[in-house]
Amino acid sequence: MRETLVLNASFEPLSTVTLNRAVVLVLQDKAVVEQAHPELRMRGAAVDIPAPRVIRLCRYVRVPFRRRAPWSRRGVLVRDRHRCAYCGRRATTVDHVVPRSHGGQDTWLNTVASCAEDNHRKADRTPEQAGMPLLREPFEPTPADAMLLSLGGDEFAALPDWLGMDAA
Ligand SMILES: [Zn+2]
């Protein structure tokens, strides 16, 4: 997978993202292309642009310097791509793996996206007590994810499947 370097609005290097994510940021007017691959183009139904090698954010972001994304409910839903950790269907709520009533905290490793039904069914129990195993373990977002989260929106969940890459 090709990576694109992301610069802050102040031109400082921040992170790398996949080529597809870089193109999404450019198409959403959140970044501009500073340097493109000379022989690669990204092509889709309504898109034909040079593949970005370096992009620069239009807005200055500060989160990446903390290296860790601050926890938020929205962040958990975005990290889990709005998929329920118990059944895989669309999730609209955030569940505490170890319930708050058992001392569970608002942390990346203790929270997962959940559909309202499973959240209600699990109630104040651990996955073991409820007999509801997690389909995947919760994880801490990477610095690149933290940067994308700080830009707002769901762009690190919504990768365009319509983009293809061609040699120009
Ligand atoms: Zn569910």
PDB file of C-alpha atoms and ligand atoms in Angstrom:
ATOM      1  CA  MET A   1       0.000   0.000   0.000  1.00  0.00           C
ATOM      2  CA  ARG A   2       1.386   3.385  -1.007  1.00  0.00           C
ATOM      3  CA  GLU A   3       1.591   6.054   1.687  1.00  0.00           C
ATOM      4  CA  THR A   4       1.219   9.799   1.358  1.00  0.00           C
ATOM      5  CA  LEU A   5       3.030  12.221   3.646  1.00  0.00           C
ATOM      6  CA  VAL A   6       0.713  14.694   5.402  1.00  0.00           C
ATOM      7  CA  LEU A   7       1.985  18.157   6.316  1.00  0.00           C
ATOM      8  CA  ASN A   8       0.280  20.440   8.793  1.00  0.00           C
ATOM      9  CA  ALA A   9      -1.005  23.797   7.499  1.00  0.00           C
ATOM     10  CA  SER A  10       2.288  25.159   8.869  1.00  0.00           C
ATOM     11  CA  PHE A  11       4.230  22.745   6.578  1.00  0.00           C
ATOM     12  CA  GLU A  12       5.479  20.546   9.424  1.00  0.00           C
ATOM     13  CA  PRO A  13       5.292  16.806   8.634  1.00  0.00           C
ATOM     14  CA  LEU A  14       2.578  15.133  10.729  1.00  0.00           C
ATOM     15  CA  SER A  15       1.997  11.604   9.627  1.00  0.00           C
ATOM     16  CA  THR A  16       1.460   9.336   6.689  1.00  0.00           C
ATOM     17  CA  VAL A  17      -1.879   8.087   5.406  1.00  0.00           C
ATOM     18  CA  THR A  18      -2.825   5.674   2.647  1.00  0.00           C
ATOM     19  CA  LEU A  19      -3.077   7.093  -0.851  1.00  0.00           C
ATOM     20  CA  ASN A  20      -6.866   6.645  -0.846  1.00  0.00           C
ATOM     21  CA  ARG A  21      -7.271   8.582   2.381  1.00  0.00           C
ATOM     22  CA  ALA A  22      -5.055  11.334   1.022  1.00  0.00           C
ATOM     23  CA  VAL A  23      -7.245  11.633  -2.077  1.00  0.00           C
ATOM     24  CA  VAL A  24     -10.392  11.774   0.084  1.00  0.00           C
ATOM     25  CA  LEU A  25      -8.910  14.638   2.112  1.00  0.00           C
ATOM     26  CA  VAL A  26      -8.101  16.525  -1.106  1.00  0.00           C
ATOM     27  CA  LEU A  27     -11.552  15.884  -2.603  1.00  0.00           C
ATOM     28  CA  GLN A  28     -13.168  17.128   0.626  1.00  0.00           C
ATOM     29  CA  ASP A  29     -11.087  20.331   0.425  1.00  0.00           C
ATOM     30  CA  LYS A  30      -9.390  19.464   3.715  1.00  0.00           C
ATOM     31  CA  ALA A  31      -5.954  19.268   2.112  1.00  0.00           C
ATOM     32  CA  VAL A  32      -4.126  20.416  -0.996  1.00  0.00           C
ATOM     33  CA  VAL A  33      -1.604  18.467  -3.055  1.00  0.00           C
ATOM     34  CA  GLU A  34       1.934  19.732  -2.534  1.00  0.00           C
ATOM     35  CA  GLN A  35       3.680  17.068  -4.563  1.00  0.00           C
ATOM     36  CA  ALA A  36       2.301  14.345  -6.827  1.00  0.00           C
ATOM     37  CA  HIS A  37       3.651  11.073  -8.162  1.00  0.00           C
ATOM     38  CA  PRO A  38       4.743  11.972 -11.687  1.00  0.00           C
ATOM     39  CA  GLU A  39       3.419   8.798 -13.280  1.00  0.00           C
ATOM     40  CA  LEU A  40       0.398   7.829 -11.225  1.00  0.00           C
ATOM     41  CA  ARG A  41      -3.162   9.051 -11.446  1.00  0.00           C
ATOM     42  CA  MET A  42      -6.203   8.326  -9.270  1.00  0.00           C
ATOM     43  CA  ARG A  43      -9.237   7.661 -11.433  1.00  0.00           C
ATOM     44  CA  GLY A  44     -12.901   7.301 -10.507  1.00  0.00           C
ATOM     45  CA  ALA A  45     -16.313   8.090 -11.948  1.00  0.00           C
ATOM     46  CA  ALA A  46     -15.906  11.848 -11.553  1.00  0.00           C
ATOM     47  CA  VAL A  47     -12.250  12.077 -10.574  1.00  0.00           C
ATOM     48  CA  ASP A  48      -8.963  12.068 -12.392  1.00  0.00           C
ATOM     49  CA  ILE A  49      -6.139  13.600 -10.390  1.00  0.00           C
ATOM     50  CA  PRO A  50      -2.429  12.948  -9.998  1.00  0.00           C
ATOM     51  CA  ALA A  51      -1.724  10.577  -7.077  1.00  0.00           C
ATOM     52  CA  PRO A  52      -0.562  12.752  -4.174  1.00  0.00           C
ATOM     53  CA  ARG A  53       2.854  12.008  -2.689  1.00  0.00           C
ATOM     54  CA  VAL A  54       2.681  14.921  -0.228  1.00  0.00           C
ATOM     55  CA  ILE A  55      -0.454  16.778   0.896  1.00  0.00           C
ATOM     56  CA  ARG A  56      -0.851  19.757   3.213  1.00  0.00           C
ATOM     57  CA  LEU A  57      -3.835  20.263   5.514  1.00  0.00           C
ATOM     58  CA  CYS A  58      -5.841  23.446   4.951  1.00  0.00           C
ATOM     59  CA  ARG A  59      -6.456  23.791   8.678  1.00  0.00           C
ATOM     60  CA  TYR A  60      -3.801  23.671  11.406  1.00  0.00           C
ATOM     61  CA  VAL A  61      -4.247  20.670  13.735  1.00  0.00           C
ATOM     62  CA  ARG A  62      -2.668  20.166  17.145  1.00  0.00           C
ATOM     63  CA  VAL A  63      -3.718  16.656  18.176  1.00  0.00           C
ATOM     64  CA  PRO A  64      -0.881  14.707  16.510  1.00  0.00           C
ATOM     65  CA  PHE A  65       1.682  16.307  18.804  1.00  0.00           C
ATOM     66  CA  ARG A  66      -0.029  14.647  21.721  1.00  0.00           C
ATOM     67  CA  ARG A  67       0.504  11.377  19.815  1.00  0.00           C
ATOM     68  CA  ARG A  68      -2.696  10.007  21.335  1.00  0.00           C
ATOM     69  CA  ALA A  69      -6.268  10.657  20.328  1.00  0.00           C
ATOM     70  CA  PRO A  70      -8.442  11.927  23.180  1.00  0.00           C
ATOM     71  CA  TRP A  71     -11.232   9.437  23.877  1.00  0.00           C
ATOM     72  CA  SER A  72     -14.697  10.329  22.624  1.00  0.00           C
ATOM     73  CA  ARG A  73     -17.896   8.433  21.830  1.00  0.00           C
ATOM     74  CA  ARG A  74     -17.764   9.645  18.252  1.00  0.00           C
ATOM     75  CA  GLY A  75     -14.153   8.512  18.037  1.00  0.00           C
ATOM     76  CA  VAL A  76     -15.088   4.992  19.153  1.00  0.00           C
ATOM     77  CA  LEU A  77     -17.834   4.795  16.494  1.00  0.00           C
ATOM     78  CA  VAL A  78     -15.435   6.042  13.825  1.00  0.00           C
ATOM     79  CA  ARG A  79     -12.642   3.689  14.950  1.00  0.00           C
ATOM     80  CA  ASP A  80     -15.026   0.712  14.780  1.00  0.00           C
ATOM     81  CA  ARG A  81     -16.465   1.915  11.467  1.00  0.00           C
ATOM     82  CA  HIS A  82     -19.953   2.042  12.960  1.00  0.00           C
ATOM     83  CA  ARG A  83     -20.017  -1.765  13.238  1.00  0.00           C
ATOM     84  CA  CYS A  84     -21.353  -3.452  16.364  1.00  0.00           C
ATOM     85  CA  ALA A  85     -18.583  -5.325  18.220  1.00  0.00           C
ATOM     86  CA  TYR A  86     -21.043  -8.077  19.177  1.00  0.00           C
ATOM     87  CA  CYS A  87     -23.031  -8.762  15.994  1.00  0.00           C
ATOM     88  CA  GLY A  88     -21.382  -6.735  13.206  1.00  0.00           C
ATOM     89  CA  ARG A  89     -24.522  -4.787  12.303  1.00  0.00           C
ATOM     90  CA  ARG A  90     -24.683  -0.991  12.204  1.00  0.00           C
ATOM     91  CA  ALA A  91     -23.773   0.532  15.564  1.00  0.00           C
ATOM     92  CA  THR A  92     -25.172   3.768  16.950  1.00  0.00           C
ATOM     93  CA  THR A  93     -24.152   3.484  20.609  1.00  0.00           C
ATOM     94  CA  VAL A  94     -20.944   2.994  22.605  1.00  0.00           C
ATOM     95  CA  ASP A  95     -20.728   0.072  25.045  1.00  0.00           C
ATOM     96  CA  HIS A  96     -18.358  -0.214  28.009  1.00  0.00           C
ATOM     97  CA  VAL A  97     -16.768  -3.687  27.831  1.00  0.00           C
ATOM     98  CA  VAL A  98     -16.289  -3.648  31.610  1.00  0.00           C
ATOM     99  CA  PRO A  99     -19.431  -1.745  32.690  1.00  0.00           C
ATOM    100  CA  ARG A 100     -19.059   1.539  34.515  1.00  0.00           C
ATOM    101  CA  SER A 101     -20.894  -0.012  37.469  1.00  0.00           C
ATOM    102  CA  HIS A 102     -17.960  -2.490  37.723  1.00  0.00           C
ATOM    103  CA  GLY A 103     -15.386   0.308  37.559  1.00  0.00           C
ATOM    104  CA  GLY A 104     -14.980   0.333  33.758  1.00  0.00           C
ATOM    105  CA  GLN A 105     -13.598   3.578  32.370  1.00  0.00           C
ATOM    106  CA  ASP A 106     -14.079   5.800  29.316  1.00  0.00           C
ATOM    107  CA  THR A 107     -10.973   4.551  27.509  1.00  0.00           C
ATOM    108  CA  TRP A 108     -10.226   3.307  24.000  1.00  0.00           C
ATOM    109  CA  LEU A 109      -9.505  -0.190  25.311  1.00  0.00           C
ATOM    110  CA  ASN A 110     -12.695  -0.426  27.367  1.00  0.00           C
ATOM    111  CA  THR A 111     -15.231   0.829  24.830  1.00  0.00           C
ATOM    112  CA  VAL A 112     -16.623  -0.550  21.591  1.00  0.00           C
ATOM    113  CA  ALA A 113     -19.274   0.440  19.077  1.00  0.00           C
ATOM    114  CA  SER A 114     -22.523  -1.430  19.671  1.00  0.00           C
ATOM    115  CA  CYS A 115     -25.996  -1.604  18.183  1.00  0.00           C
ATOM    116  CA  ALA A 116     -28.677  -0.329  20.579  1.00  0.00           C
ATOM    117  CA  GLU A 117     -30.165  -3.818  20.893  1.00  0.00           C
ATOM    118  CA  ASP A 118     -26.922  -5.508  22.012  1.00  0.00           C
ATOM    119  CA  ASN A 119     -26.039  -2.599  24.293  1.00  0.00           C
ATOM    120  CA  HIS A 120     -29.416  -3.034  26.006  1.00  0.00           C
ATOM    121  CA  ARG A 121     -29.100  -6.846  26.115  1.00  0.00           C
ATOM    122  CA  LYS A 122     -25.583  -6.796  27.600  1.00  0.00           C
ATOM    123  CA  ALA A 123     -26.638  -4.229  30.218  1.00  0.00           C
ATOM    124  CA  ASP A 124     -24.406  -4.087  33.314  1.00  0.00           C
ATOM    125  CA  ARG A 125     -22.464  -7.262  32.560  1.00  0.00           C
ATOM    126  CA  THR A 126     -19.065  -8.125  31.158  1.00  0.00           C
ATOM    127  CA  PRO A 127     -18.990  -9.955  27.781  1.00  0.00           C
ATOM    128  CA  GLU A 128     -18.241 -13.209  29.677  1.00  0.00           C
ATOM    129  CA  GLN A 129     -21.151 -12.757  32.079  1.00  0.00           C
ATOM    130  CA  ALA A 130     -23.480 -11.889  29.193  1.00  0.00           C
ATOM    131  CA  GLY A 131     -22.202 -14.705  26.958  1.00  0.00           C
ATOM    132  CA  MET A 132     -21.539 -12.104  24.251  1.00  0.00           C
ATOM    133  CA  PRO A 133     -17.959 -12.487  22.970  1.00  0.00           C
ATOM    134  CA  LEU A 134     -16.363  -9.533  21.182  1.00  0.00           C
ATOM    135  CA  LEU A 135     -15.885 -10.017  17.432  1.00  0.00           C
ATOM    136  CA  ARG A 136     -12.632  -8.026  17.726  1.00  0.00           C
ATOM    137  CA  GLU A 137     -10.581  -6.437  20.482  1.00  0.00           C
ATOM    138  CA  PRO A 138     -10.804  -2.668  20.987  1.00  0.00           C
ATOM    139  CA  PHE A 139      -7.590  -0.792  20.191  1.00  0.00           C
ATOM    140  CA  GLU A 140      -5.978   2.603  20.625  1.00  0.00           C
ATOM    141  CA  PRO A 141      -6.152   4.705  17.406  1.00  0.00           C
ATOM    142  CA  THR A 142      -2.827   5.309  15.679  1.00  0.00           C
ATOM    143  CA  PRO A 143      -1.360   8.844  15.462  1.00  0.00           C
ATOM    144  CA  ALA A 144      -2.604   8.973  11.831  1.00  0.00           C
ATOM    145  CA  ASP A 145      -6.110   8.057  12.975  1.00  0.00           C
ATOM    146  CA  ALA A 146      -5.870  10.696  15.718  1.00  0.00           C
ATOM    147  CA  MET A 147      -4.984  13.298  13.112  1.00  0.00           C
ATOM    148  CA  LEU A 148      -7.907  12.328  10.869  1.00  0.00           C
ATOM    149  CA  LEU A 149     -10.281  12.313  13.846  1.00  0.00           C
ATOM    150  CA  SER A 150      -9.156  15.812  14.753  1.00  0.00           C
ATOM    151  CA  LEU A 151     -10.161  16.991  11.275  1.00  0.00           C
ATOM    152  CA  GLY A 152     -13.741  15.952  11.978  1.00  0.00           C
ATOM    153  CA  GLY A 153     -15.969  13.820   9.845  1.00  0.00           C
ATOM    154  CA  ASP A 154     -15.732  10.122   9.225  1.00  0.00           C
ATOM    155  CA  GLU A 155     -13.147  10.052   6.491  1.00  0.00           C
ATOM    156  CA  PHE A 156     -11.066   7.345   8.035  1.00  0.00           C
ATOM    157  CA  ALA A 157     -14.078   5.060   8.018  1.00  0.00           C
ATOM    158  CA  ALA A 158     -15.322   5.930   4.547  1.00  0.00           C
ATOM    159  CA  LEU A 159     -12.782   4.781   2.008  1.00  0.00           C
ATOM    160  CA  PRO A 160     -14.038   5.234  -1.522  1.00  0.00           C
ATOM    161  CA  ASP A 161     -14.241   1.893  -3.302  1.00  0.00           C
ATOM    162  CA  TRP A 162     -14.707   3.651  -6.621  1.00  0.00           C
ATOM    163  CA  LEU A 163     -11.139   4.938  -6.798  1.00  0.00           C
ATOM    164  CA  GLY A 164      -8.719   3.121  -9.007  1.00  0.00           C
ATOM    165  CA  MET A 165      -5.044   3.765  -9.571  1.00  0.00           C
ATOM    166  CA  ASP A 166      -3.523   3.879 -13.059  1.00  0.00           C
ATOM    167  CA  ALA A 167      -0.147   4.592 -14.453  1.00  0.00           C
ATOM    168  CA  ALA A 168      -0.516   7.822 -16.436  1.00  0.00           C
TER     169      ALA A 168
HETATM  170 ZN    ZN B   1     -25.115  -5.726  17.761  1.00  0.00          ZN
END
